[in-house]
Amino acid sequence: MDKLLKRIKDINKTNAFFYIITLLALLYKTIILHSFIMNKNPYALDLYKGYSNSQPFMRFYIGFALILLSFSFIFKNYGRRLYLLLANIFITLILFLDLWYFRGFFTLPSITVITQTANLENLSGSVLSLISSYDILLIIDLIILLIVFILTLKDKKTEKRNLGAFITTFLIPFLLIAYIPFSANVLKRSVKYDYVFSNYDPTQTSQFLSPLGYHILDVYTVYKDSKPYILSKEEKSSIDEWFLKKAENNPDNNYKSLFKGKNLLIIQVESFENFAINEKVDGAEITPNINRLLKNSIYFPNIHDQVNEGNSSDSDLIINTSTFPIRKGSTFFRYPNTSYNSMPNLLEELGYSSTSLHPDKGSYWNYAAGLKGIGFDNFIDYFHYNDTETIGVGMSDGIFLPQTAEKIKSLKKPFYAHTVTLTSHGPFEIPDKYKDLKFTSELKNNILGDYFQSLHYTDKHIGEFLNSLDASGILDNTVVVITGDHRGVHKYYNDKLAQLKNPKENWLDNENQTLPLIIYSKDLNAPVKNDVIGGQVDIMPTLCYLMGVEENKYVNSVMGRNLLKTNKSFALTNNGILSNKDLTKDETDEIKKGFDISDKVIKSNYFKK
């Protein structure tokens, strides 16, 4: 040990050992992160893909790392090593956050997540499900450096501050990095790699500039975006033109005002994917109660998930406003007071009351402020319920839905009520006493089996919920809409699905997993299954058409289209991929502008009267 300590002290005479190892460690961990997030399965490593995609941009990785580490030269003696160690720990924590956030949202977090701490209260189980055993690779260097730091604490060698080294290692990489955006944007010169600073996709920005570079650029972008967004005349014109080009102008059909005057109830089911509809395992239906509704429903099986970083709250936004969520951060957190030409507002003009009922606290995803901004008259949250049972991330559906039924019965009619469920939230852990499905296959020990069990539990309580409303006569004059808030098992747990030895084809991720949209009415005796490809953004205009809202009230303000009156079959998914049938290139180009148009609409409060 004495020889080892002497050797370490000899190497560490000028703290060079610590500096070099820390620099190499930051580069190594950047490649490890990219080996996760650039792999189709973000829980497994693909070192080749991580390195090959990082290698062309290594100069930027080194540059940003040198800038961070340059401040170590301001310190003297062991303080320099302490700074290097703390800087390494800090970056490692950020990398863990990046990785786990990516597994949950398929993008890297913005600095805006610090405003979303209310979400952490009931997500511990979900966070644990996002961890992989390979993640330990991010802390191996820290273990080594911590041991070296402790062993060299008694090193009495005096080392002065080195301001020259600080200026050199800060200024040179800074100038080399800043040269590119300065030349491209100020001098208007063509320069290699000028695109790395103009990309707004967090994952690609991390690939180009390293995670550290991405977060520095993100802080600047968020600061810039925090200022009021004033649309130019050209931007206003482009928004108006986009809405006009989107219109199809097809003739009306028998679906127009089919449910005019009826109450509207939307049940947004947590993580509900369409493949579970009519699915049987060992002879038992996963969703028997929802399946029965199809006999009196208009059923769309090809609705694509379009939520972004706001996740479930984005679903509330899209369904009620037909607007895409902002590209960076949560819309409800960043722009809770934006006004919309929304479904609650449009139905209010027809004499409807509007109420959103949530088992979550109003602070979660900033629901209270966000739903008020959407236009709901009333928001009923967790504090209006008697919570006697928690399953997973919150109040169980078995406790929430019966109380919700009683609240709905007392609403002023006609009403629009929007509610959500929670128990089928990942990682799909419900008590054994509620696991009514009896698996004889490998599903018993796979997360897909847990997913089916949780959906079966939620389906049971949705059945009882609707039976209660039916017994009181509410369903005689109510349209019930059931859909999913976003994908579930295929969005987060493909690595565990891949462990199945004998899966059905529809159990695996074909990169086209969709949500169901079921529009049920007791008196609809001719069931309809419509296979048109659509997205969540199309739900509002479709429902407005059925509920009797005149099209001229919303056609030039919705990002989606009426799925019952369209000749086009497509959906723009959150990753920018357009699932479609037979669209022209011009149509495709226009549709893909939707995200940018929606960002400007939200940030500028475009529809504020």
Coordinates of C-alpha atoms in Angstrom, one line a residue:
M1 CA 0.0 0.0 0.0
D2 CA 2.9 2.4 0.9
K3 CA 4.4 1.8 -2.6
L4 CA 1.1 2.4 -4.3
L5 CA 0.6 5.6 -2.3
K6 CA 4.0 6.8 -3.2
R7 CA 3.4 6.0 -6.9
I8 CA 0.1 7.9 -6.9
K9 CA 1.8 10.9 -5.2
D10 CA 4.5 10.9 -7.7
I11 CA 2.0 10.8 -10.6
N12 CA -0.1 13.5 -8.9
K13 CA 2.7 16.0 -8.4
T14 CA 1.0 18.6 -10.5
N15 CA -2.5 17.2 -10.3
A16 CA -2.1 16.1 -13.9
F17 CA -3.3 12.6 -13.1
F18 CA -6.6 13.8 -11.8
Y19 CA -7.0 16.3 -14.6
I20 CA -6.3 13.9 -17.5
I21 CA -8.4 11.0 -16.0
T22 CA -11.3 13.4 -15.4
L23 CA -11.1 14.7 -19.0
L24 CA -11.0 11.2 -20.4
A25 CA -13.8 10.1 -18.1
L26 CA -16.1 12.8 -19.3
L27 CA -15.5 11.8 -22.9
Y28 CA -16.0 8.1 -22.1
K29 CA -19.3 8.8 -20.3
T30 CA -20.6 10.8 -23.2
I31 CA -20.0 7.9 -25.5
I32 CA -21.7 5.6 -22.9
L33 CA -24.7 7.8 -22.8
H34 CA -24.9 7.9 -26.6
S35 CA -24.5 4.1 -26.7
F36 CA -27.8 4.0 -24.8
I37 CA -29.9 6.7 -26.4
M38 CA -28.9 5.9 -30.0
N39 CA -29.7 2.2 -29.5
K40 CA -33.2 1.1 -30.4
N41 CA -33.4 -0.3 -26.9
P42 CA -32.2 2.4 -24.5
Y43 CA -31.8 0.0 -21.7
A44 CA -29.0 -1.9 -23.6
L45 CA -25.6 -0.7 -24.8
D46 CA -24.5 -0.4 -28.4
L47 CA -20.9 0.8 -28.0
Y48 CA -20.2 0.7 -31.7
K49 CA -23.2 3.0 -32.5
G50 CA -22.4 5.2 -29.6
Y51 CA -18.8 5.7 -30.6
S52 CA -19.3 6.0 -34.4
N53 CA -22.0 8.6 -34.0
S54 CA -19.9 10.6 -31.5
Q55 CA -16.5 10.3 -33.2
P56 CA -17.0 13.1 -35.9
F57 CA -17.9 15.6 -33.2
M58 CA -15.2 14.7 -30.6
R59 CA -13.6 18.2 -31.0
F60 CA -16.7 19.7 -29.5
Y61 CA -16.8 17.2 -26.7
I62 CA -13.2 18.0 -25.8
G63 CA -13.8 21.7 -26.1
F64 CA -16.8 21.9 -23.7
A65 CA -15.0 19.5 -21.3
L66 CA -11.9 21.7 -21.3
I67 CA -14.0 24.8 -20.5
L68 CA -15.6 23.1 -17.5
L69 CA -12.3 21.8 -16.2
S70 CA -10.4 25.1 -16.8
F71 CA -11.8 26.4 -13.6
S72 CA -9.8 23.9 -11.6
F73 CA -6.7 26.0 -12.2
I74 CA -8.2 28.8 -10.1
F75 CA -7.8 26.5 -7.1
K76 CA -4.5 25.4 -5.4
N77 CA -3.3 22.3 -3.6
Y78 CA -5.9 19.6 -3.1
G79 CA -8.6 22.1 -3.9
R80 CA -7.9 21.6 -7.5
R81 CA -8.5 17.8 -7.2
L82 CA -11.6 18.5 -5.2
Y83 CA -13.0 20.7 -7.9
L84 CA -12.3 18.1 -10.6
L85 CA -14.0 15.4 -8.5
L86 CA -17.1 17.6 -7.8
A87 CA -17.3 18.6 -11.4
N88 CA -17.2 15.0 -12.5
I89 CA -19.9 14.0 -9.9
F90 CA -22.1 16.9 -11.1
I91 CA -21.8 15.9 -14.8
T92 CA -22.4 12.3 -13.9
L93 CA -25.6 13.2 -12.1
I94 CA -26.7 15.2 -15.2
L95 CA -25.9 12.2 -17.4
F96 CA -28.1 9.9 -15.2
L97 CA -30.9 12.4 -15.4
D98 CA -30.5 12.6 -19.2
L99 CA -30.5 8.8 -19.5
W100 CA -33.5 8.1 -17.3
Y101 CA -35.5 11.0 -18.7
F102 CA -34.7 9.8 -22.3
R103 CA -36.1 6.3 -21.4
G104 CA -39.2 7.9 -20.2
F105 CA -39.8 10.6 -22.8
F106 CA -37.4 9.7 -25.7
T107 CA -35.8 13.0 -25.6
L108 CA -33.3 14.8 -23.3
P109 CA -34.5 17.1 -20.5
S110 CA -34.5 20.8 -20.7
I111 CA -33.6 23.1 -17.8
T112 CA -37.4 23.7 -17.6
V113 CA -37.8 20.4 -15.7
I114 CA -36.7 22.2 -12.5
T115 CA -40.1 23.8 -12.6
Q116 CA -41.7 20.4 -12.5
T117 CA -40.6 19.1 -9.1
A118 CA -44.3 18.6 -8.1
N119 CA -44.2 15.6 -10.4
L120 CA -41.6 13.8 -8.4
E121 CA -43.8 13.2 -5.4
N122 CA -45.5 10.0 -6.7
L123 CA -43.1 8.8 -9.4
S124 CA -40.5 6.9 -7.4
G125 CA -41.7 3.5 -8.7
S126 CA -41.7 4.7 -12.3
V127 CA -38.2 6.1 -12.0
L128 CA -36.9 2.8 -10.6
S129 CA -38.3 1.0 -13.6
L130 CA -36.2 3.2 -15.9
I131 CA -32.9 2.0 -14.5
S132 CA -30.7 -0.6 -16.2
S133 CA -27.9 -2.6 -14.6
Y134 CA -25.6 -1.2 -17.3
D135 CA -25.9 2.3 -15.8
I136 CA -23.2 1.4 -13.3
L137 CA -20.7 2.1 -16.2
L138 CA -21.2 5.8 -15.6
I139 CA -19.7 5.7 -12.1
I140 CA -16.7 3.4 -12.4
D141 CA -14.3 6.3 -12.9
L142 CA -15.7 8.1 -9.8
I143 CA -15.0 5.1 -7.6
I144 CA -11.3 5.1 -8.8
L145 CA -10.9 8.9 -8.5
L146 CA -12.6 9.0 -5.0
I147 CA -10.1 6.4 -3.8
V148 CA -7.2 8.4 -5.2
F149 CA -8.5 11.6 -3.8
I150 CA -8.7 10.1 -0.3
L151 CA -5.3 8.6 -0.5
T152 CA -3.7 11.9 -1.5
L153 CA -5.5 14.1 1.0
K154 CA -2.3 14.2 3.2
D155 CA -0.1 15.2 0.2
K156 CA 1.5 18.4 1.5
K157 CA 2.9 19.5 -1.8
T158 CA 2.2 23.2 -2.5
E159 CA 0.7 24.0 -5.8
K160 CA -0.2 27.6 -6.6
R161 CA -3.2 28.9 -8.7
N162 CA -2.4 28.9 -12.4
L163 CA -4.3 31.8 -14.0
G164 CA -2.4 31.3 -17.2
A165 CA -3.5 27.7 -17.6
F166 CA -7.1 28.8 -16.7
I167 CA -7.2 31.5 -19.4
T168 CA -5.6 29.2 -22.0
T169 CA -7.8 26.1 -21.4
F170 CA -10.9 28.3 -21.2
L171 CA -10.4 30.8 -24.0
I172 CA -8.9 28.6 -26.7
P173 CA -11.7 26.0 -26.8
F174 CA -14.3 28.8 -26.3
L175 CA -13.1 30.7 -29.3
L176 CA -12.9 27.5 -31.4
I177 CA -16.4 26.6 -30.6
A178 CA -17.9 30.1 -30.8
Y179 CA -16.2 30.7 -34.2
I180 CA -18.8 28.4 -35.9
P181 CA -22.0 30.1 -34.9
F182 CA -20.4 33.6 -35.1
S183 CA -19.2 32.9 -38.7
A184 CA -22.5 31.4 -39.8
N185 CA -24.9 33.8 -38.1
V186 CA -23.0 37.1 -37.9
L187 CA -20.5 37.0 -40.7
K188 CA -22.9 34.9 -42.9
R189 CA -20.1 32.7 -44.0
S190 CA -20.3 29.0 -45.0
V191 CA -18.4 27.1 -42.3
K192 CA -18.1 23.4 -41.6
Y193 CA -20.4 22.0 -38.9
D194 CA -22.5 25.2 -38.9
Y195 CA -25.7 23.0 -38.5
V196 CA -24.7 21.7 -35.1
F197 CA -25.8 25.0 -33.4
S198 CA -29.1 25.4 -35.4
N199 CA -30.5 22.0 -34.6
Y200 CA -33.4 22.0 -32.1
D201 CA -33.7 18.3 -31.4
P202 CA -32.1 17.6 -28.0
T203 CA -30.8 14.2 -28.8
Q204 CA -29.1 15.3 -32.0
T205 CA -27.7 18.4 -30.2
S206 CA -26.2 16.2 -27.5
Q207 CA -24.7 14.1 -30.3
F208 CA -23.2 17.1 -32.0
L209 CA -22.1 19.1 -28.9
S210 CA -22.0 16.6 -26.1
P211 CA -24.5 16.5 -23.2
L212 CA -22.7 19.4 -21.5
G213 CA -22.8 21.5 -24.7
Y214 CA -26.5 20.7 -25.2
H215 CA -27.4 21.8 -21.7
I216 CA -25.4 25.0 -22.0
L217 CA -27.2 25.8 -25.3
D218 CA -30.5 24.8 -23.7
V219 CA -30.1 27.3 -20.9
Y220 CA -29.5 30.0 -23.5
T221 CA -32.5 28.9 -25.6
V222 CA -34.8 28.8 -22.5
Y223 CA -33.7 32.3 -21.5
K224 CA -34.3 33.5 -25.1
D225 CA -37.7 31.9 -25.1
S226 CA -38.7 33.3 -21.8
K227 CA -39.2 36.7 -23.4
P228 CA -42.6 37.5 -24.9
Y229 CA -42.9 36.0 -28.4
I230 CA -44.1 38.6 -30.8
L231 CA -45.1 37.2 -34.2
S232 CA -43.8 39.1 -37.3
K233 CA -46.2 39.8 -40.2
E234 CA -44.6 37.0 -42.1
E235 CA -45.1 34.5 -39.3
K236 CA -48.8 35.5 -38.9
S237 CA -49.3 35.1 -42.6
S238 CA -47.6 31.7 -42.6
I239 CA -49.8 30.5 -39.7
D240 CA -53.0 31.7 -41.5
E241 CA -51.9 30.1 -44.7
W242 CA -51.1 26.8 -43.1
F243 CA -54.6 26.5 -41.6
L244 CA -56.2 27.4 -45.0
K245 CA -54.1 24.8 -46.8
K246 CA -55.0 22.2 -44.2
A247 CA -58.8 22.4 -45.0
E248 CA -60.3 19.7 -47.2
N249 CA -63.7 21.2 -47.9
N250 CA -65.5 17.8 -48.2
P251 CA -69.3 17.6 -48.2
D252 CA -71.2 16.9 -44.9
N253 CA -72.4 13.4 -44.1
N254 CA -74.8 11.7 -41.7
Y255 CA -72.3 12.1 -38.8
K256 CA -72.9 15.8 -38.6
S257 CA -74.5 16.8 -35.3
L258 CA -75.3 13.1 -34.7
F259 CA -75.0 13.6 -30.9
K260 CA -76.1 17.2 -30.7
G261 CA -77.5 18.1 -27.3
K262 CA -76.1 15.0 -25.5
N263 CA -73.7 15.1 -22.6
L264 CA -70.1 14.3 -23.5
L265 CA -67.8 12.2 -21.2
I266 CA -64.2 11.5 -22.1
I267 CA -62.3 8.8 -20.2
Q268 CA -58.6 9.1 -20.8
V269 CA -57.1 5.7 -19.8
E270 CA -53.5 5.6 -18.6
S271 CA -51.1 3.8 -21.1
F272 CA -54.0 2.2 -23.0
E273 CA -52.8 0.8 -26.3
N274 CA -55.1 -0.5 -29.0
F275 CA -53.5 -4.0 -29.3
A276 CA -55.2 -4.8 -26.0
I277 CA -58.7 -4.4 -27.5
N278 CA -60.4 -7.8 -28.1
E279 CA -57.1 -9.5 -27.0
K280 CA -57.4 -12.8 -25.1
V281 CA -54.8 -14.6 -23.0
D282 CA -55.5 -18.2 -21.9
G283 CA -59.2 -17.7 -23.0
A284 CA -59.7 -14.5 -20.9
E285 CA -60.4 -11.1 -22.4
I286 CA -58.0 -8.3 -21.3
T287 CA -60.7 -5.5 -21.6
P288 CA -64.1 -7.3 -21.6
N289 CA -66.1 -4.2 -20.5
I290 CA -64.6 -1.9 -23.1
N291 CA -64.9 -4.6 -25.8
R292 CA -68.7 -4.8 -25.2
L293 CA -69.0 -1.0 -25.8
L294 CA -67.8 -1.5 -29.4
K295 CA -71.3 -2.9 -30.3
N296 CA -72.6 0.6 -29.9
S297 CA -69.6 2.6 -30.9
I298 CA -67.7 4.4 -33.7
Y299 CA -64.2 2.8 -33.2
F300 CA -60.9 4.1 -34.6
P301 CA -58.1 1.6 -33.9
N302 CA -55.3 3.6 -35.6
I303 CA -54.9 6.7 -33.5
H304 CA -51.2 7.6 -33.0
D305 CA -49.7 8.9 -29.8
Q306 CA -48.6 12.5 -30.2
V307 CA -47.6 13.6 -26.7
N308 CA -44.2 15.2 -26.1
E309 CA -42.4 16.0 -22.8
G310 CA -45.6 16.8 -21.0
N311 CA -46.6 13.2 -21.3
S312 CA -50.1 12.7 -19.8
S313 CA -50.7 16.4 -19.5
D314 CA -50.0 16.7 -23.2
S315 CA -52.8 14.3 -23.9
D316 CA -55.2 16.6 -22.0
L317 CA -53.9 19.5 -24.1
I318 CA -54.1 17.8 -27.5
I319 CA -57.5 16.2 -27.0
N320 CA -59.1 19.4 -25.9
T321 CA -57.4 21.9 -28.2
S322 CA -56.2 20.0 -31.3
T323 CA -52.8 21.6 -30.8
F324 CA -49.4 19.9 -30.7
P325 CA -47.5 20.5 -27.4
I326 CA -44.4 22.6 -27.5
R327 CA -41.2 21.0 -28.5
K328 CA -39.2 21.8 -25.4
G329 CA -40.6 21.1 -21.9
S330 CA -44.1 20.8 -20.7
T331 CA -46.7 23.1 -22.2
F332 CA -48.7 23.2 -19.0
F333 CA -45.7 24.3 -17.0
R334 CA -44.2 26.7 -19.5
Y335 CA -47.4 28.3 -21.0
P336 CA -50.3 27.5 -18.6
N337 CA -52.2 30.7 -19.4
T338 CA -52.3 30.3 -23.2
S339 CA -55.8 30.7 -24.6
Y340 CA -57.2 28.2 -27.1
N341 CA -60.3 27.8 -29.3
S342 CA -60.8 24.7 -27.3
M343 CA -63.6 22.1 -27.0
P344 CA -64.6 23.3 -23.5
N345 CA -65.0 26.8 -24.9
L346 CA -66.8 25.8 -28.1
L347 CA -69.3 23.6 -26.1
E348 CA -69.8 26.3 -23.6
E349 CA -71.2 28.4 -26.5
L350 CA -73.8 25.7 -26.9
G351 CA -74.8 25.9 -23.2
Y352 CA -72.5 23.2 -21.8
S353 CA -70.8 23.2 -18.4
S354 CA -67.3 21.8 -18.5
T355 CA -65.5 19.9 -15.8
S356 CA -62.2 18.1 -15.6
L357 CA -61.8 15.4 -12.9
H358 CA -58.3 14.2 -11.9
P359 CA -57.0 11.8 -9.3
D360 CA -53.8 13.8 -9.2
K361 CA -53.1 17.0 -7.3
G362 CA -53.5 20.2 -9.2
S363 CA -49.8 20.9 -8.9
Y364 CA -48.9 17.7 -10.8
W365 CA -48.0 18.7 -14.4
N366 CA -49.4 22.0 -13.3
Y367 CA -52.9 20.7 -14.2
A368 CA -54.8 23.3 -12.2
A369 CA -53.4 26.2 -14.2
G370 CA -53.1 24.4 -17.5
L371 CA -56.7 23.1 -17.6
K372 CA -58.0 26.5 -16.6
G373 CA -56.1 27.9 -19.5
I374 CA -57.7 25.3 -21.8
G375 CA -61.1 26.7 -20.8
F376 CA -62.6 24.3 -18.3
D377 CA -65.1 25.9 -15.9
N378 CA -64.2 23.6 -13.1
F379 CA -61.3 21.4 -12.1
I380 CA -61.8 18.7 -9.5
D381 CA -58.5 17.2 -8.2
Y382 CA -57.2 14.9 -5.6
F383 CA -58.2 17.1 -2.7
H384 CA -61.9 16.6 -3.5
Y385 CA -61.7 12.9 -3.1
N386 CA -61.4 10.5 -0.1
D387 CA -58.2 8.6 -0.9
T388 CA -58.3 5.3 0.9
E389 CA -56.1 3.2 -1.4
T390 CA -53.0 4.0 -3.4
I391 CA -51.8 1.7 -6.2
G392 CA -48.6 2.6 -8.1
V393 CA -48.4 6.3 -8.7
G394 CA -51.6 7.4 -7.1
M395 CA -55.2 6.9 -6.1
S396 CA -56.5 3.5 -7.3
D397 CA -59.1 3.5 -10.1
G398 CA -61.3 1.4 -7.7
I399 CA -61.5 4.3 -5.3
F400 CA -61.4 7.2 -7.8
L401 CA -64.0 6.1 -10.4
P402 CA -67.0 5.4 -8.0
Q403 CA -66.5 8.9 -6.5
T404 CA -66.2 10.4 -9.9
A405 CA -69.5 8.8 -11.0
E406 CA -71.3 10.5 -8.1
K407 CA -69.7 13.9 -9.0
I408 CA -70.8 13.5 -12.6
K409 CA -74.4 12.8 -11.6
S410 CA -74.5 16.2 -10.0
L411 CA -73.1 18.2 -12.9
K412 CA -75.2 20.9 -14.6
K413 CA -76.6 19.5 -17.9
P414 CA -75.7 19.4 -20.7
F415 CA -72.2 18.8 -19.5
Y416 CA -68.8 18.0 -20.9
A417 CA -66.8 16.0 -18.4
H418 CA -63.2 14.9 -18.9
T419 CA -61.6 12.4 -16.6
V420 CA -58.5 10.2 -16.4
T421 CA -57.4 6.9 -14.8
L422 CA -54.1 6.1 -13.1
T423 CA -53.7 2.5 -12.1
S424 CA -52.5 1.2 -15.5
H425 CA -49.5 3.5 -15.2
G426 CA -46.0 1.9 -15.5
P427 CA -44.5 -0.2 -14.1
F428 CA -47.9 -1.8 -13.8
E429 CA -47.7 -3.1 -10.3
I430 CA -51.0 -3.9 -8.7
P431 CA -51.6 -6.0 -5.5
D432 CA -51.9 -9.7 -6.1
K433 CA -55.5 -9.7 -4.8
Y434 CA -56.5 -7.6 -7.8
K435 CA -54.8 -9.9 -10.4
D436 CA -57.9 -11.6 -11.8
L437 CA -56.2 -12.9 -14.9
K438 CA -54.7 -16.4 -14.5
F439 CA -51.7 -16.8 -16.7
T440 CA -50.3 -20.3 -17.5
S441 CA -47.7 -18.9 -19.9
E442 CA -44.5 -16.9 -19.5
L443 CA -46.6 -13.7 -19.1
K444 CA -46.8 -14.5 -15.4
N445 CA -43.2 -13.4 -15.1
N446 CA -43.0 -10.7 -17.7
I447 CA -44.0 -7.0 -17.6
L448 CA -46.5 -7.6 -20.4
G449 CA -48.4 -9.8 -18.1
D450 CA -48.3 -7.0 -15.5
Y451 CA -49.6 -4.6 -18.1
F452 CA -52.5 -6.9 -19.0
Q453 CA -53.3 -7.3 -15.3
S454 CA -53.4 -3.6 -14.7
L455 CA -55.5 -2.9 -17.8
H456 CA -57.9 -5.7 -16.8
Y457 CA -58.3 -4.1 -13.3
T458 CA -59.0 -0.6 -14.9
D459 CA -61.4 -2.1 -17.4
K460 CA -63.3 -3.7 -14.5
H461 CA -63.8 -0.4 -12.7
I462 CA -64.6 1.4 -15.9
G463 CA -67.4 -1.1 -16.4
E464 CA -68.7 -0.5 -12.9
F465 CA -68.4 3.2 -13.4
L466 CA -70.5 3.2 -16.5
N467 CA -73.0 0.8 -14.9
S468 CA -73.5 3.3 -12.1
L469 CA -74.1 6.1 -14.6
D470 CA -76.5 3.9 -16.5
A471 CA -78.5 3.0 -13.4
S472 CA -79.0 6.7 -12.8
G473 CA -80.2 7.4 -16.4
I474 CA -77.1 9.5 -17.3
L475 CA -76.0 7.2 -20.1
D476 CA -79.4 7.6 -21.9
N477 CA -78.3 11.0 -23.0
T478 CA -74.5 10.8 -22.8
V479 CA -71.7 10.1 -25.4
V480 CA -68.8 8.3 -23.8
V481 CA -65.4 8.6 -25.4
I482 CA -62.6 6.2 -24.3
T483 CA -59.0 6.6 -25.5
G484 CA -55.4 6.2 -24.2
D485 CA -53.3 9.1 -23.0
H486 CA -50.2 7.7 -24.6
R487 CA -48.6 4.3 -25.4
G488 CA -47.6 2.3 -22.4
V489 CA -45.7 -1.0 -22.4
H490 CA -44.3 -0.4 -25.9
K491 CA -43.1 3.1 -25.0
Y492 CA -41.1 2.2 -22.0
Y493 CA -40.5 -1.5 -21.7
N494 CA -39.5 -3.0 -25.1
D495 CA -36.4 -4.5 -23.5
K496 CA -38.5 -6.6 -21.2
L497 CA -40.9 -7.6 -24.0
A498 CA -37.9 -8.8 -26.0
Q499 CA -37.4 -11.4 -23.3
L500 CA -40.6 -13.2 -24.3
K501 CA -39.8 -16.5 -26.0
N502 CA -43.2 -17.2 -27.6
P503 CA -44.9 -13.8 -28.1
K504 CA -47.8 -13.1 -30.4
E505 CA -46.8 -10.8 -33.2
N506 CA -49.0 -8.0 -32.0
W507 CA -47.3 -8.1 -28.6
L508 CA -44.0 -6.8 -29.9
D509 CA -43.2 -3.3 -31.0
N510 CA -43.6 -2.8 -34.7
E511 CA -43.0 0.9 -34.4
N512 CA -46.6 1.4 -35.3
Q513 CA -48.4 0.8 -32.0
T514 CA -51.5 2.9 -31.7
L515 CA -54.2 4.1 -29.3
P516 CA -57.9 3.3 -29.5
L517 CA -60.6 5.9 -29.9
I518 CA -64.0 4.6 -29.0
I519 CA -67.1 6.9 -29.3
Y520 CA -70.0 5.1 -27.5
S521 CA -73.7 5.9 -27.4
K522 CA -76.4 3.6 -26.1
D523 CA -78.6 4.3 -29.1
L524 CA -75.9 3.8 -31.7
N525 CA -77.1 0.4 -33.0
A526 CA -75.0 0.2 -36.1
P527 CA -71.3 -0.1 -34.9
V528 CA -68.6 1.4 -37.1
K529 CA -65.0 0.5 -37.3
N530 CA -63.0 3.2 -39.2
D531 CA -59.4 2.2 -40.1
V532 CA -58.3 5.7 -41.1
I533 CA -54.9 6.7 -39.7
G534 CA -55.1 9.6 -37.3
G535 CA -53.6 11.2 -34.3
Q536 CA -54.7 12.5 -30.9
V537 CA -54.8 15.9 -32.5
D538 CA -57.8 14.7 -34.7
I539 CA -60.0 13.8 -31.7
M540 CA -61.3 17.3 -31.0
P541 CA -62.5 18.2 -34.5
T542 CA -64.1 14.7 -34.9
L543 CA -66.0 15.1 -31.6
C544 CA -67.0 18.7 -32.4
Y545 CA -68.5 17.5 -35.7
L546 CA -70.6 14.9 -33.9
M547 CA -71.6 17.2 -31.0
G548 CA -73.1 19.8 -33.4
V549 CA -70.4 22.5 -33.2
E550 CA -70.5 24.4 -36.5
E551 CA -67.2 23.8 -38.5
N552 CA -66.6 27.5 -39.2
K553 CA -66.2 27.8 -35.4
Y554 CA -63.0 25.7 -35.3
V555 CA -61.8 24.6 -38.8
N556 CA -59.2 27.4 -39.0
S557 CA -57.9 26.9 -35.5
V558 CA -57.4 23.1 -35.1
M559 CA -54.2 21.4 -36.0
G560 CA -56.1 18.1 -36.7
R561 CA -58.9 17.1 -39.0
N562 CA -62.4 15.5 -38.7
L563 CA -61.7 11.8 -39.1
L564 CA -65.4 11.2 -40.2
K565 CA -65.1 13.7 -43.1
T566 CA -61.6 13.2 -44.6
N567 CA -60.1 11.7 -47.6
K568 CA -56.6 11.6 -46.1
S569 CA -55.1 8.9 -43.8
F570 CA -52.1 10.1 -41.9
A571 CA -50.6 11.1 -38.5
L572 CA -47.5 13.1 -37.6
T573 CA -45.9 11.3 -34.7
N574 CA -43.9 13.1 -32.0
N575 CA -40.6 11.9 -33.4
G576 CA -41.4 13.7 -36.7
I577 CA -42.2 10.5 -38.6
L578 CA -45.3 10.8 -40.8
S579 CA -47.4 7.6 -41.0
N580 CA -49.5 8.0 -44.1
K581 CA -51.2 6.6 -47.1
D582 CA -50.8 8.1 -50.6
L583 CA -49.9 11.7 -49.6
T584 CA -48.1 13.9 -52.1
K585 CA -44.7 15.5 -51.3
D586 CA -46.3 18.9 -51.0
E587 CA -48.9 17.6 -48.6
T588 CA -46.2 15.9 -46.6
D589 CA -44.1 19.0 -46.4
E590 CA -47.1 21.1 -45.2
I591 CA -48.1 18.6 -42.5
K592 CA -44.6 18.5 -41.1
K593 CA -44.7 22.2 -40.6
G594 CA -47.4 21.6 -37.9
F595 CA -45.0 21.4 -35.0
D596 CA -43.4 24.7 -35.8
I597 CA -46.8 26.3 -36.4
S598 CA -48.1 25.0 -33.1
D599 CA -45.1 26.2 -31.2
K600 CA -45.6 29.7 -32.5
V601 CA -49.4 29.6 -31.8
I602 CA -48.8 28.6 -28.1
K603 CA -45.8 30.9 -27.4
S604 CA -47.5 34.0 -28.9
N605 CA -50.9 33.2 -27.4
Y606 CA -52.2 33.4 -30.9
F607 CA -55.9 32.8 -30.1
K608 CA -56.2 35.2 -27.2
K609 CA -59.2 37.4 -27.8

